Coordinates of C-alpha atoms and ligand atoms in Angstrom, one line a residue:
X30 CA -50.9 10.7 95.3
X31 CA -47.4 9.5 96.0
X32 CA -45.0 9.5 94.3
X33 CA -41.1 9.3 93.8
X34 CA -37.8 10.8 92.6
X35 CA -34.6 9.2 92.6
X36 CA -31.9 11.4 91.4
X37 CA -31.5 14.9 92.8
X38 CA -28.7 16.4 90.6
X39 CA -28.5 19.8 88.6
X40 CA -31.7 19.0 86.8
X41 CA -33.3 16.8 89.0
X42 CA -33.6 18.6 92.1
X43 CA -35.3 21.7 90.2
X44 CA -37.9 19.1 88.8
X45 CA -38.4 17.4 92.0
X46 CA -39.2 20.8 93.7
X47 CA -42.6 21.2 91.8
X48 CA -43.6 17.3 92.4
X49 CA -43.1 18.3 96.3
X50 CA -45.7 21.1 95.8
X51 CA -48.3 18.7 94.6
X52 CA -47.6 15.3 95.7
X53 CA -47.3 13.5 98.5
X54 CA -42.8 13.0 97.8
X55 CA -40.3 10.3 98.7
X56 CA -36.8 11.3 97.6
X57 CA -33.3 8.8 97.8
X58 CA -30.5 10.2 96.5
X59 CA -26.9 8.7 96.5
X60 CA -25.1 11.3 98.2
X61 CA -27.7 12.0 101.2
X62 CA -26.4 15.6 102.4
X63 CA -28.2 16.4 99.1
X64 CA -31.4 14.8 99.7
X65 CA -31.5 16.4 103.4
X66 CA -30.7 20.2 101.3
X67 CA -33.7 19.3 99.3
X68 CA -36.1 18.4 101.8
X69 CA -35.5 21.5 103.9
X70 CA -36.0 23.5 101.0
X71 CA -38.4 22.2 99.7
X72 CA -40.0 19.4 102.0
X73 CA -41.0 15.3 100.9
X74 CA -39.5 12.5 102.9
X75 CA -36.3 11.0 102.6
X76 CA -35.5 7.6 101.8
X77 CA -32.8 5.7 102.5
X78 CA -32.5 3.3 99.9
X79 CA -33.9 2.9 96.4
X80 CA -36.4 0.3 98.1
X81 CA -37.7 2.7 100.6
X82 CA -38.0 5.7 97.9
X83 CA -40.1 3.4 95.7
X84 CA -42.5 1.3 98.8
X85 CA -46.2 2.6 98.3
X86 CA -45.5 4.8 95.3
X87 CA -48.0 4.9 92.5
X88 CA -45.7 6.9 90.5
X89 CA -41.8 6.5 90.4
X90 CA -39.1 9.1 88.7
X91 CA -35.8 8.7 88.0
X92 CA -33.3 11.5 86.9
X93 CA -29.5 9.6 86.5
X94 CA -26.5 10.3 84.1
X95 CA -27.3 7.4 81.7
X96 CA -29.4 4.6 81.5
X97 CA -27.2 2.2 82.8
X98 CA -27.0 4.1 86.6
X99 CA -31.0 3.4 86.6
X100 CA -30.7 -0.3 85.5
X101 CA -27.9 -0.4 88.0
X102 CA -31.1 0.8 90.7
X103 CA -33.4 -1.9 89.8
X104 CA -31.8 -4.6 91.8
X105 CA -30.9 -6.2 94.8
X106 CA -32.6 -6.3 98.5
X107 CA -32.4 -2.6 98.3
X108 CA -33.1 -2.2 94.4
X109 CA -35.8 -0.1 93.1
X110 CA -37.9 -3.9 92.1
X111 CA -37.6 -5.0 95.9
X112 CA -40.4 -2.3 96.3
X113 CA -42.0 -1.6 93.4
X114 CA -45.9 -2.6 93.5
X115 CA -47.7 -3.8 90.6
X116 CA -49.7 -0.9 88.6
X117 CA -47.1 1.9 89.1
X118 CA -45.9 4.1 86.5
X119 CA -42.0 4.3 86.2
X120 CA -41.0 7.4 84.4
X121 CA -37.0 7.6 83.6
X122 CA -36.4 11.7 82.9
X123 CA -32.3 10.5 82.2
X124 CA -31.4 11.4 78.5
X125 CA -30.7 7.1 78.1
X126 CA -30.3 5.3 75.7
X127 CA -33.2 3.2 73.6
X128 CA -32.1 0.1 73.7
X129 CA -31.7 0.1 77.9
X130 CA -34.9 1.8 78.1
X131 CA -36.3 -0.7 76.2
X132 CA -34.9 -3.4 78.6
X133 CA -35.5 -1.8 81.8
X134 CA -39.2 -1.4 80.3
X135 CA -39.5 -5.3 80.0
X136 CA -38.3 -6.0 82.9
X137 CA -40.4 -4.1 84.6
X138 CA -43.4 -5.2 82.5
X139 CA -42.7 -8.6 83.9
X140 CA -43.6 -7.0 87.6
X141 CA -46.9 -5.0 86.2
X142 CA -45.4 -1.6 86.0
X143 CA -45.5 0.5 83.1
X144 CA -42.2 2.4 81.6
X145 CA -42.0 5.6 79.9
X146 CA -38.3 7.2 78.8
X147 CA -39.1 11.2 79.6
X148 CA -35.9 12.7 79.2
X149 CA -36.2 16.6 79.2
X150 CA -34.6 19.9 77.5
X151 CA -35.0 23.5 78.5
X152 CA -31.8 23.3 81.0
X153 CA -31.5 23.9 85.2
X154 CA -33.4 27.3 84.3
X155 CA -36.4 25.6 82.7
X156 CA -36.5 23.0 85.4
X157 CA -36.8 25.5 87.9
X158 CA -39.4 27.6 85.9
X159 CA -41.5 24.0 85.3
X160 CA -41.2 25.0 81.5
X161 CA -39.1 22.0 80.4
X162 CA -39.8 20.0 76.7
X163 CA -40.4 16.9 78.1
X164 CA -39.9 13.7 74.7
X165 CA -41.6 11.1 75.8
X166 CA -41.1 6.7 74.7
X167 CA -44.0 4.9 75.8
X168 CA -47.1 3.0 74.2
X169 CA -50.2 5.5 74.0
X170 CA -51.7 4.3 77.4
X171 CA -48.6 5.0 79.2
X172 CA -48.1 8.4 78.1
X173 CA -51.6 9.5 78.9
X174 CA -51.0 8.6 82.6
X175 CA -47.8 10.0 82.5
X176 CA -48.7 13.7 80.9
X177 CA -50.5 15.2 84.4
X178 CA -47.4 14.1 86.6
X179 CA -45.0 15.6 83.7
X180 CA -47.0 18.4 83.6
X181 CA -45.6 19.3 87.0
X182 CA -42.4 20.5 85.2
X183 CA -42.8 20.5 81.8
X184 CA -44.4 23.2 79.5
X185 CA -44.1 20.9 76.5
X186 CA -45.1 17.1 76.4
X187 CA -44.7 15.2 73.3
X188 CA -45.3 11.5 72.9
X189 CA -42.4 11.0 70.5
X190 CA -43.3 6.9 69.6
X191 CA -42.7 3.7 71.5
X192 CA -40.1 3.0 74.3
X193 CA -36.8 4.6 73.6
X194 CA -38.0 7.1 71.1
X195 CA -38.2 10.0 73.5
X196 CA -34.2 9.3 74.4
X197 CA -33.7 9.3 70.7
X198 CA -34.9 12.6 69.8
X199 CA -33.0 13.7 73.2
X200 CA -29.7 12.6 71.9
X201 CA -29.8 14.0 68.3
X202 CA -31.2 17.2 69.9
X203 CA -28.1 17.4 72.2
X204 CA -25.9 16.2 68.9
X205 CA -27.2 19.4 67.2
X206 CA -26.3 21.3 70.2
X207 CA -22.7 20.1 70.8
X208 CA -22.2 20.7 66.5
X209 CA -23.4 24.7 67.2
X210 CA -21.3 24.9 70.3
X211 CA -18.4 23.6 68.4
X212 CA -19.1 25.2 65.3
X213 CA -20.2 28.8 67.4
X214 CA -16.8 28.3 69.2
X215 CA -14.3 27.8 66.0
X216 CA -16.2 30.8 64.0
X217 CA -16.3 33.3 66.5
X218 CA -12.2 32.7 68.2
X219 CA -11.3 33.4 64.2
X220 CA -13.9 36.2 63.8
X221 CA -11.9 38.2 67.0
X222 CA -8.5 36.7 65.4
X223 CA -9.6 38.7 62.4
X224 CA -10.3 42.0 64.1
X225 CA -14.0 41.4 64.4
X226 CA -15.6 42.4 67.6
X227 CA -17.4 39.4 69.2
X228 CA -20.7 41.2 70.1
X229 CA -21.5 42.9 66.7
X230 CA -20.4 39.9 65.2
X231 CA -22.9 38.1 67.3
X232 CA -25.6 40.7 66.6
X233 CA -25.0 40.1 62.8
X234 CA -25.5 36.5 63.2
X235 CA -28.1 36.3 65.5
X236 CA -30.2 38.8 62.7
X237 CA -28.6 36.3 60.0
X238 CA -29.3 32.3 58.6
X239 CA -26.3 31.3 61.1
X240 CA -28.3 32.2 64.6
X241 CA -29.2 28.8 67.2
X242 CA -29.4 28.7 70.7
X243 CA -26.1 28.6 71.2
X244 CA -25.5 31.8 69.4
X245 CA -28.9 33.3 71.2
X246 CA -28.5 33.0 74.5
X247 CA -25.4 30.7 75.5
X248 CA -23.3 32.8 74.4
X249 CA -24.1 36.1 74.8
X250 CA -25.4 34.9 78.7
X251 CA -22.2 33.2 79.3
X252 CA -19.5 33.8 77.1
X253 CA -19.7 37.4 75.9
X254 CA -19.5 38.4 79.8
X255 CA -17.4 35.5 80.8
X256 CA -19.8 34.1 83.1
X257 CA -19.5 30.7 82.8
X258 CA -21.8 29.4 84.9
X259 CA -22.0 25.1 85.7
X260 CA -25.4 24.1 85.2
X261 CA -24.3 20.7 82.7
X262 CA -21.6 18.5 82.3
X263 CA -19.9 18.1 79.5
X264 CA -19.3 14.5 80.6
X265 CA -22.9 14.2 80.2
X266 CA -22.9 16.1 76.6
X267 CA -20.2 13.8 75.4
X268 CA -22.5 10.8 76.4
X269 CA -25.7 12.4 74.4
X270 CA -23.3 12.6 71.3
X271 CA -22.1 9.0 71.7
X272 CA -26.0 8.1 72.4
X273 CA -27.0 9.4 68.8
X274 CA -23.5 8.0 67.5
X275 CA -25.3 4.3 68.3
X276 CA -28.4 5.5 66.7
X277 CA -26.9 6.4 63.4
X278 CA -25.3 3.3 63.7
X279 CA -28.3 0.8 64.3
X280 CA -30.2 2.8 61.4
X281 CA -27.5 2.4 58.7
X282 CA -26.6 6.6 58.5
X283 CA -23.2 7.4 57.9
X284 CA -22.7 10.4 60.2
X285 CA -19.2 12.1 59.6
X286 CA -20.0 15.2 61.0
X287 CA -21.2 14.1 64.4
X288 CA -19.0 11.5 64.4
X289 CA -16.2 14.3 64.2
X290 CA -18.8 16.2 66.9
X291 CA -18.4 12.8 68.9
X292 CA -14.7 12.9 68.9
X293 CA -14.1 16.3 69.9
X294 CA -16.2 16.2 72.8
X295 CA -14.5 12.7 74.0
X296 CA -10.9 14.6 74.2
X297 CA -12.4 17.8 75.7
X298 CA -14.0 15.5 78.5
X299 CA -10.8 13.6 79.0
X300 CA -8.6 16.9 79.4
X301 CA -11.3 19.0 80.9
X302 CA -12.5 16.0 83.2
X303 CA -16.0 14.8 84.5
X304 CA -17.1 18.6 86.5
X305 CA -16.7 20.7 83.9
X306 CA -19.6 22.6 81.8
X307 CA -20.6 21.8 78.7
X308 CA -19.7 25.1 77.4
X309 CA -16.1 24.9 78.3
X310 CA -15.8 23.1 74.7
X311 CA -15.5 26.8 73.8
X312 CA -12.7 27.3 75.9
X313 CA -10.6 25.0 74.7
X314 CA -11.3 26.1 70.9
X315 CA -9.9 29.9 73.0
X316 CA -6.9 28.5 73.8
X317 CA -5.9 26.1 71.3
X318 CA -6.7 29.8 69.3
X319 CA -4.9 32.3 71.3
X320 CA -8.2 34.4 71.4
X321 CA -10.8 35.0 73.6
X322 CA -14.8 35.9 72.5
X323 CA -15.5 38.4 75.0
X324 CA -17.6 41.7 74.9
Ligands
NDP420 P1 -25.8 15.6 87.8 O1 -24.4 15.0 87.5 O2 -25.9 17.0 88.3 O3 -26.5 14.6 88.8 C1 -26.5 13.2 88.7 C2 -27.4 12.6 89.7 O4 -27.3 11.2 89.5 C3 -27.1 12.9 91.1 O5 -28.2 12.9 91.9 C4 -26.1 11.8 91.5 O6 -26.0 11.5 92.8 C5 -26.8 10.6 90.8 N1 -25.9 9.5 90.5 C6 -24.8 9.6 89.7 N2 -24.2 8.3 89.7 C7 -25.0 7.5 90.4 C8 -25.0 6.1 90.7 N3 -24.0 5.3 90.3 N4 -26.0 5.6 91.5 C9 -26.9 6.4 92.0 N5 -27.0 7.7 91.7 C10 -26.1 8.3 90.9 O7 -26.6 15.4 86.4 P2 -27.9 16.2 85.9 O8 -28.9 16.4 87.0 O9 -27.4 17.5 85.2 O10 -28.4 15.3 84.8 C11 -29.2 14.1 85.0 C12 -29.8 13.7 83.7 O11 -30.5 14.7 83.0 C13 -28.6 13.3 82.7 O12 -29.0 12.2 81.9 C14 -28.5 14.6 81.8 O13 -27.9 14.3 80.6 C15 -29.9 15.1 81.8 N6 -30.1 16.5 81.5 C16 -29.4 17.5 82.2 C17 -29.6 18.8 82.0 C18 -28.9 19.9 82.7 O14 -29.1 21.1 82.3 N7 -28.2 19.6 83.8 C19 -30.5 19.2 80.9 C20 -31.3 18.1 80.3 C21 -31.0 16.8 80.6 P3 -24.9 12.2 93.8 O15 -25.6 13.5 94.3 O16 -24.6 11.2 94.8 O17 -23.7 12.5 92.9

């Protein structure tokens, strides 16, 4: 079958690896040199526009920061539509937004091509592993043509409702994450302030109501040792918070907490600027402390 993947950034390129092993794979990617890395790694064609990527494929992915870089893809002579043949299956893995998935989806009804909003969670590691949770918006036909190409990388494939649910539950899952990174952060920089040592801390916690991912694994993996690795942007962290922001909004929930959550991630992004890691949140909490969670 061929297919297609638009999009090979930290995520993207892990998930694209397993579609290359069982798929016949066009890839386009704004910034070629990283298309070219791919392909030698991992093999598929390269395409040179959006157009090309998309010419002859039954099945079209798209992994981009938001949902308005895909929209942005749709048009023009070299725009995804230019080449898109009726009866394919367009599969958006970005964490968007509902009400642009829901647009993108009629527009591309209009050409006979079905939509499904896939975004994923599990991180670079679980896209490299092909054991990502994989939320999926799309009516019930949809998702059952979708489930054997997601399968490819995800472990996990749950069809969450109609188009734009699955970047629904994306964004309050990644609003529950920035809260415990925030939270983990402020606890732990007055836990050492206090005499407390990080780790046994940690350990308590982690045995203890207060444990989440964050305290689990990000933070003994990359903060404890100082690791810090770059595997998400907080740029694109800030923009899951602000995605569940509009949701609480359009529902009628009043949402101090993440709107607070929201806010703090807006300044770190503006001082820490659009490369750093999501986890870096923690550093600034260090410094604005005077203390640093090590151990
Ligand atoms: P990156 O920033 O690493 O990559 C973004 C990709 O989008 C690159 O291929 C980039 O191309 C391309 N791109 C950016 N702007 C444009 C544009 N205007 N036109 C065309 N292409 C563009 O992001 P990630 O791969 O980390 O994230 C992609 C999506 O997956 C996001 O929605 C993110 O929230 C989500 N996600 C990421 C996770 C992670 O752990 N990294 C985990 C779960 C979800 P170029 O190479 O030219 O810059």
């Amino acid at each position: 079958m061929r297919v297609a993947f638009l999009g090979l950034g930290a995520i993207g390129a892990p998930m694209a690896s397993h579609l290359a092993r069982r798929y016949d794979l066009a890839v386009w990617n704004r910034t070629r040199a990283r298309a070219e890395a791919f392909t030698q790694r991992h093999g598929g064609r390269i395409a040179s526009t959006p157009r090309e990527a998309v010419q002859g494929a039954e099945v079209v992915l798209t992994c981009l920061p938001t949902s308005a870089e895909v929209e942005a893809l749709l048009g023009g002579p070299d725009g995804m539509e230019a080449g898109l043949a009726a009866g394919a299956l367009f599969l958006d893995c970005t964490s968007g937004d509902p009400a642009t998935s829901r647009r993108i989806a009629e527009r591309l009804a209009a050409r006979g091509v079905a939509f499904a909003d896939c975004p994923v969670s599990g991180g670079t590691n679980g896209a490299e592993a092909g054991t990502l949770t994989v939320m999926v918006g799309a009516d019930p036909a949809t998702f059952q043509r979708a489930q054997p190409v997601l399968s490819a990388f995800g472990r996990r494939i749950e069809h969450m409702g109609p188009v734009g649910a699955g970047c629904a539950v994306k964004a309050v899952n990644n609003a529950l994450l920035a809260v415990n990174i925030e939270a983990v952060g402020e606890g732990f920089a007055a836990l050492v302030k206090a005499g407390v040592p990080a780790r046994k801390a940690l350990e308590v916690v982690n045995a203890s109501s207060g444990r989440s991912f964050v305290s689990e694994v990000l933070v003994p993996e990359r903060v404890l040792t100082g690791a810090w690795p770059q595997t998400f942007r907080l740029a694109l962290l800030e923009k899951d918070v602000r995605i569940a922001l509009g949701l609480l909004a359009e529902t009628g929930v009043h949402g101090p907490v993440l709107e607070l959550v929201g806010e703090v991630f807006r300044r770190a992004r503006a001082e820490l600027g659009e490369d750093a890691d999501y986890l870096e949140a923690i550093k600034l909490v260090e410094q604005q402390a005077g203390a640093t969670i090590r151990g």
